[in-house]
Short mmCIF file of C-alpha atoms in Angstrom, two decimals:
data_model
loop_
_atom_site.label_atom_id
_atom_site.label_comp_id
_atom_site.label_asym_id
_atom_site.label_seq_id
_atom_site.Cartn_x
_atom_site.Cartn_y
_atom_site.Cartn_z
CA UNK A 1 99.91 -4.69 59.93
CA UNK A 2 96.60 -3.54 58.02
CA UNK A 3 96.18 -0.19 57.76
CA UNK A 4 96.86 2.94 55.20
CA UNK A 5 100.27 4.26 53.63
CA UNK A 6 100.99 7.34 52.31
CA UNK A 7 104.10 8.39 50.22
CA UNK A 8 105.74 10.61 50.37
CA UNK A 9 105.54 12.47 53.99
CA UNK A 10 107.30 15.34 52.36
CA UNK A 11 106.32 16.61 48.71
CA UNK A 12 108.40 19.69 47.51
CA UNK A 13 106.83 20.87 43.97
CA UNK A 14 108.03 23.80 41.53
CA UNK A 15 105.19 25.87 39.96
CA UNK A 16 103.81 24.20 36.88
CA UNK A 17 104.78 20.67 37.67
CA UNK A 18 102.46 17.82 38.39
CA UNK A 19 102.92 15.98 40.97
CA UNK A 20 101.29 12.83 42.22
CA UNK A 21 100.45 11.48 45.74
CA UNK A 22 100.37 7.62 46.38
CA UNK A 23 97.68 6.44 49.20
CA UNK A 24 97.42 2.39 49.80
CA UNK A 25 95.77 0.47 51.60
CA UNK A 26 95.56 -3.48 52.45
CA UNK A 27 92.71 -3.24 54.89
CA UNK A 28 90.19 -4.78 51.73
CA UNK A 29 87.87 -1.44 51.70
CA UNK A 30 86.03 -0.83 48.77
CA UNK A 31 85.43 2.84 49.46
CA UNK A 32 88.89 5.68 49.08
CA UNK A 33 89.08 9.14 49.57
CA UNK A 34 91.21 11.94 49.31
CA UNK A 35 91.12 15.29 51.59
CA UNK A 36 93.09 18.37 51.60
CA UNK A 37 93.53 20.16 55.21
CA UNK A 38 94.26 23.89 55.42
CA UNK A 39 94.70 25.47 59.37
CA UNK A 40 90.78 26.90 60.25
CA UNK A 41 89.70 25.33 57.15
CA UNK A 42 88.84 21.52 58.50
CA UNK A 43 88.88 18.80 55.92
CA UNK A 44 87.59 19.39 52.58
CA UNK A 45 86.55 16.08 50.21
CA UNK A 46 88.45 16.20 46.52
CA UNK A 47 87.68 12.98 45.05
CA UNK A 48 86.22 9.56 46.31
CA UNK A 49 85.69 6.07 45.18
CA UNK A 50 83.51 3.54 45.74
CA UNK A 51 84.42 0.49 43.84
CA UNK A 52 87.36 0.11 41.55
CA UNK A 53 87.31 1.90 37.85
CA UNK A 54 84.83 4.35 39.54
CA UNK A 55 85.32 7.72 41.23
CA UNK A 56 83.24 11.08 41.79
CA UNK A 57 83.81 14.58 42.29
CA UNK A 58 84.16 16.03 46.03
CA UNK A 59 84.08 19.49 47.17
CA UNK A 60 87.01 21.29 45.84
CA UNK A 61 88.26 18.78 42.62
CA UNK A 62 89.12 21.23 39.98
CA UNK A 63 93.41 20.92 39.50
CA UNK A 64 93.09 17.73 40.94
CA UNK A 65 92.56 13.97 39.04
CA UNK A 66 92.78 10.45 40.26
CA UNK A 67 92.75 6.87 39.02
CA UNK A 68 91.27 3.59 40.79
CA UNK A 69 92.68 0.47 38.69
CA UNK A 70 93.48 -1.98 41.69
CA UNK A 71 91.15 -2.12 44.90
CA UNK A 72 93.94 -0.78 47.08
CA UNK A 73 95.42 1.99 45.21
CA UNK A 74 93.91 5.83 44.82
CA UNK A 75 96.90 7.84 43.58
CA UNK A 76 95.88 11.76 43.32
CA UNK A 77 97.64 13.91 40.99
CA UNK A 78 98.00 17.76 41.68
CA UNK A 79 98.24 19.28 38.25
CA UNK A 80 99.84 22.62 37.21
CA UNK A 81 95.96 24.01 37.03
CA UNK A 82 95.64 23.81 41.22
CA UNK A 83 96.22 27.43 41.90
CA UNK A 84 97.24 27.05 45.45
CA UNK A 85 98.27 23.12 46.00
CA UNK A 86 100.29 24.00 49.36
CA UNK A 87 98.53 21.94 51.95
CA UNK A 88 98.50 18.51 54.00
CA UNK A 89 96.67 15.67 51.61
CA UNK A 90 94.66 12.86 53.61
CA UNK A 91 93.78 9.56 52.08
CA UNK A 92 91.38 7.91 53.71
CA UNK A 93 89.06 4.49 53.30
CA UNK A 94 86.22 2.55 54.49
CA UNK A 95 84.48 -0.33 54.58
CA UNK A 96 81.10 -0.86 52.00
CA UNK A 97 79.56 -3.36 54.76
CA UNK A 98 76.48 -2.01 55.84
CA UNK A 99 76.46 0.02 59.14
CA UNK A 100 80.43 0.17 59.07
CA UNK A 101 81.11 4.41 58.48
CA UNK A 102 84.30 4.87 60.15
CA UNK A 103 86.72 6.17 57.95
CA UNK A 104 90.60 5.16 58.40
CA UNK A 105 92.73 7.94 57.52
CA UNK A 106 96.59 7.63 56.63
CA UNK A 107 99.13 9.67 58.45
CA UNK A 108 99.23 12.44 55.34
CA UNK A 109 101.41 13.56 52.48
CA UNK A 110 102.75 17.79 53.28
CA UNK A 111 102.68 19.27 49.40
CA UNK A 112 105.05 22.41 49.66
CA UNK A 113 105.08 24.43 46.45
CA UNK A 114 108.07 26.72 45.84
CA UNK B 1 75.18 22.51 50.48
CA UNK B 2 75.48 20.50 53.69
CA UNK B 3 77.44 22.45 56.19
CA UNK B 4 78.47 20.98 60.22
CA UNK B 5 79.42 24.31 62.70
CA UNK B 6 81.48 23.80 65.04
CA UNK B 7 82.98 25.56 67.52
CA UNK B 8 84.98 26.86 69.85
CA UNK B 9 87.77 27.52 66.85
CA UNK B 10 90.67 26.77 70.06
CA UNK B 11 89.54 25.69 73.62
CA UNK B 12 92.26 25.48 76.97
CA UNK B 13 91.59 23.63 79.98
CA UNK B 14 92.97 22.78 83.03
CA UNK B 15 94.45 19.16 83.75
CA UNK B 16 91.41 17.64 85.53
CA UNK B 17 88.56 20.03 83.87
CA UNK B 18 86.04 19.57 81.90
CA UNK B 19 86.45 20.34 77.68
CA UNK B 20 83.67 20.54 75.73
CA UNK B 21 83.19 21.27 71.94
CA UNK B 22 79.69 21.71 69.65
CA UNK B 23 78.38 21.11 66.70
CA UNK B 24 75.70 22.11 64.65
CA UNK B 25 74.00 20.55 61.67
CA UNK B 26 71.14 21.51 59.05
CA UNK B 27 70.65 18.71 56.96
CA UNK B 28 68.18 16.30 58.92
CA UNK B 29 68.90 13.42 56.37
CA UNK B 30 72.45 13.05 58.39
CA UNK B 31 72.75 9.40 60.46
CA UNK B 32 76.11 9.30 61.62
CA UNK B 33 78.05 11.52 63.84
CA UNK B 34 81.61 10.63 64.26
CA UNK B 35 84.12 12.69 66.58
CA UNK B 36 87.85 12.33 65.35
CA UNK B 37 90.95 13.19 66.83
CA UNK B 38 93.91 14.69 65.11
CA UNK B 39 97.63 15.15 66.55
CA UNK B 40 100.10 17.32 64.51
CA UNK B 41 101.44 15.98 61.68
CA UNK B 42 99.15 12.99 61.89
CA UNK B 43 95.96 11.80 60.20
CA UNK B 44 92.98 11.66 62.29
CA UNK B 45 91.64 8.66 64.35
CA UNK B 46 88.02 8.31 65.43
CA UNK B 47 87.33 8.42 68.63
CA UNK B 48 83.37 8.08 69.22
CA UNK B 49 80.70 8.06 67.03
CA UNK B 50 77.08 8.07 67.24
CA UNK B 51 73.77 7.31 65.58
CA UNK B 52 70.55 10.07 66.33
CA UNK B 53 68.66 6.85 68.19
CA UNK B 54 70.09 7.38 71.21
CA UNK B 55 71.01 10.82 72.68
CA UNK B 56 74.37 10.49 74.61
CA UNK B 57 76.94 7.45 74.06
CA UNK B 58 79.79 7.05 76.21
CA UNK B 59 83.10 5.67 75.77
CA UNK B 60 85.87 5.78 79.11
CA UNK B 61 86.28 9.85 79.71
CA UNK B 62 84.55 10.99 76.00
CA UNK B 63 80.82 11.50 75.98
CA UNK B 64 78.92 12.74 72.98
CA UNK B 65 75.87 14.27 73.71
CA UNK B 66 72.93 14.37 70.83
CA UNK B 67 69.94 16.92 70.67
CA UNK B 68 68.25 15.54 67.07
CA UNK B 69 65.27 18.52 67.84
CA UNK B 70 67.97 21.31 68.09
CA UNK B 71 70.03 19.40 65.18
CA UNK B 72 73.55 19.53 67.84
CA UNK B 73 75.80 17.28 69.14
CA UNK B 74 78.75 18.21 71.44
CA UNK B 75 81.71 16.17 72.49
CA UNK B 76 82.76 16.05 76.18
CA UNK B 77 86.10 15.04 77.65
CA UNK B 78 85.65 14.19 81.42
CA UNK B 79 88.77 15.14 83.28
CA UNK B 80 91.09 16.57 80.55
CA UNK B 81 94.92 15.03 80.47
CA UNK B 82 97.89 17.21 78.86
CA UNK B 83 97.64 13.93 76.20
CA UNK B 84 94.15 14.99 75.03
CA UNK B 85 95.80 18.12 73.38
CA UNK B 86 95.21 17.63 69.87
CA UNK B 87 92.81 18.93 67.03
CA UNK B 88 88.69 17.31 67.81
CA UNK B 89 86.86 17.49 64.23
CA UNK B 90 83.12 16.35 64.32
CA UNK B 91 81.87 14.68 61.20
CA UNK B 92 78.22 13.83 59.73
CA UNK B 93 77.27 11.57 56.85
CA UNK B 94 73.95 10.42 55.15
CA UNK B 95 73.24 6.95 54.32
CA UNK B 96 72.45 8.41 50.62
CA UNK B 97 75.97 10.40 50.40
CA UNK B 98 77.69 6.53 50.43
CA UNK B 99 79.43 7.38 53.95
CA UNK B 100 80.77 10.49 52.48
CA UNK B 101 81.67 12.65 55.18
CA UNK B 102 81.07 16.63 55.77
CA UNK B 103 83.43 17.58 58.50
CA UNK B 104 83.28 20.75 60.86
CA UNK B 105 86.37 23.18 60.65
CA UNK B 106 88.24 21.42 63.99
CA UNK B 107 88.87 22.74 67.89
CA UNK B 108 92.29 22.60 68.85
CA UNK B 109 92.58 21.78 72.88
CA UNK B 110 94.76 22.19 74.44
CA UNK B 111 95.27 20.88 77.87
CA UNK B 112 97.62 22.81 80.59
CA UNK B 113 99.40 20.82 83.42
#
């Protein structure tokens, strides 16, 4: 089955601890992203990446870093500096061919912060 | 800073009626429109998209209409089913952004019996 994983579904995080968010994919997409979703707020962009060992800045990045060593992996790592992680994280990716914008979006990772 | 509107913030419609949800744009660089659909706890799933070369594209009971001079587009669901109910967020992306996506804030339907 080709499509996008997520792990975990349920993320429970104590102040000050890092935590990080695993998003795959075997769907051979060069492009990744990551999105946070907050009720009335839609989905805001935090990092993307367009080819492997690359990756740029989205909206809202500050507290947040990722990596992008192997094609199908874009782990994102909440860090103790994200004043209010407490959210649903989307990955997403999508295809580099020309004409081809859909983005596929994983079923979502629930951060809770206690 | 490129912004999509969209709106109504919660819509409800009779089994059998007629939804319909807009969006409005400023940047006129944007080239895609896609409509996805969200269900709770899910991620979303597209469910139309279109290009500003045509100005409607239909797909079964979803329409999108597109006005490129008055920079909207509006999604229409043609006789509304209790399974439509769901979050509808429109989209818009440049071919210079790399297919990076600026979504509208979402309309959640939701579709009585």
């Amino acid at each position: 089955d080709g499509g996008i994983t997520q792990s975990p579904k349920y993320l429970f995080r104590k102040e000050g601890q890092n935590v990080t968010l695993s998003c795959e994919q075997n769907l051979n997409h060069d492009a990744m992203y990551w999105y946070r979703q907050d009720p009335g707020q839609g989905l805001r962009l935090i990092y993307y990446s367009q080819i492997v060992n690359d990756f740029q800045k989205g909206d809202i990045a500050e507290g947040y870093s990722v990596s992008r060593e192997k094609k199908e992996s874009f782990p994102l790592t909440v860090t103790s500096a994200q004043k209010n992680p407490t959210a649903f994280y989307l990955c997403a990716s999508s295809s580099s061919v020309a004409g081809l914008n859909e983005q596929f979006f994983g079923p979502g990772t629930r951060l809770t912060v206690l | 800073q490129q912004q999509v509107k969209q709106s109504p913030q919660s819509l409800i419609v009779q089994k059998g009626g007629i939804s319909i949800i807009n969006c409005a744009y400023e940047n006129t660089a944007f080239d895609y429109f896609p409509w996805y659909q969200q269900f709770p706890g899910k991620g979303p799933a597209l469910l139309i998209a279109i290009r500003p070369d045509v100005s409607e594209k239909k797909e079964g009971r979803f329409t999108i209409s597109f006005n490129k001079s008055a920079k909207q587009f509006s999604l229409h669901i043609m006789d509304s089913q209790p399974g439509d109910s769901a979050t509808y967020f429109c989209a818009a992306s440049t071919k210079s952004s790399g297919d990076k996506l600026t979504f509208g804030t979402g309309t959640r339907l939701a579709v009585r019996p």
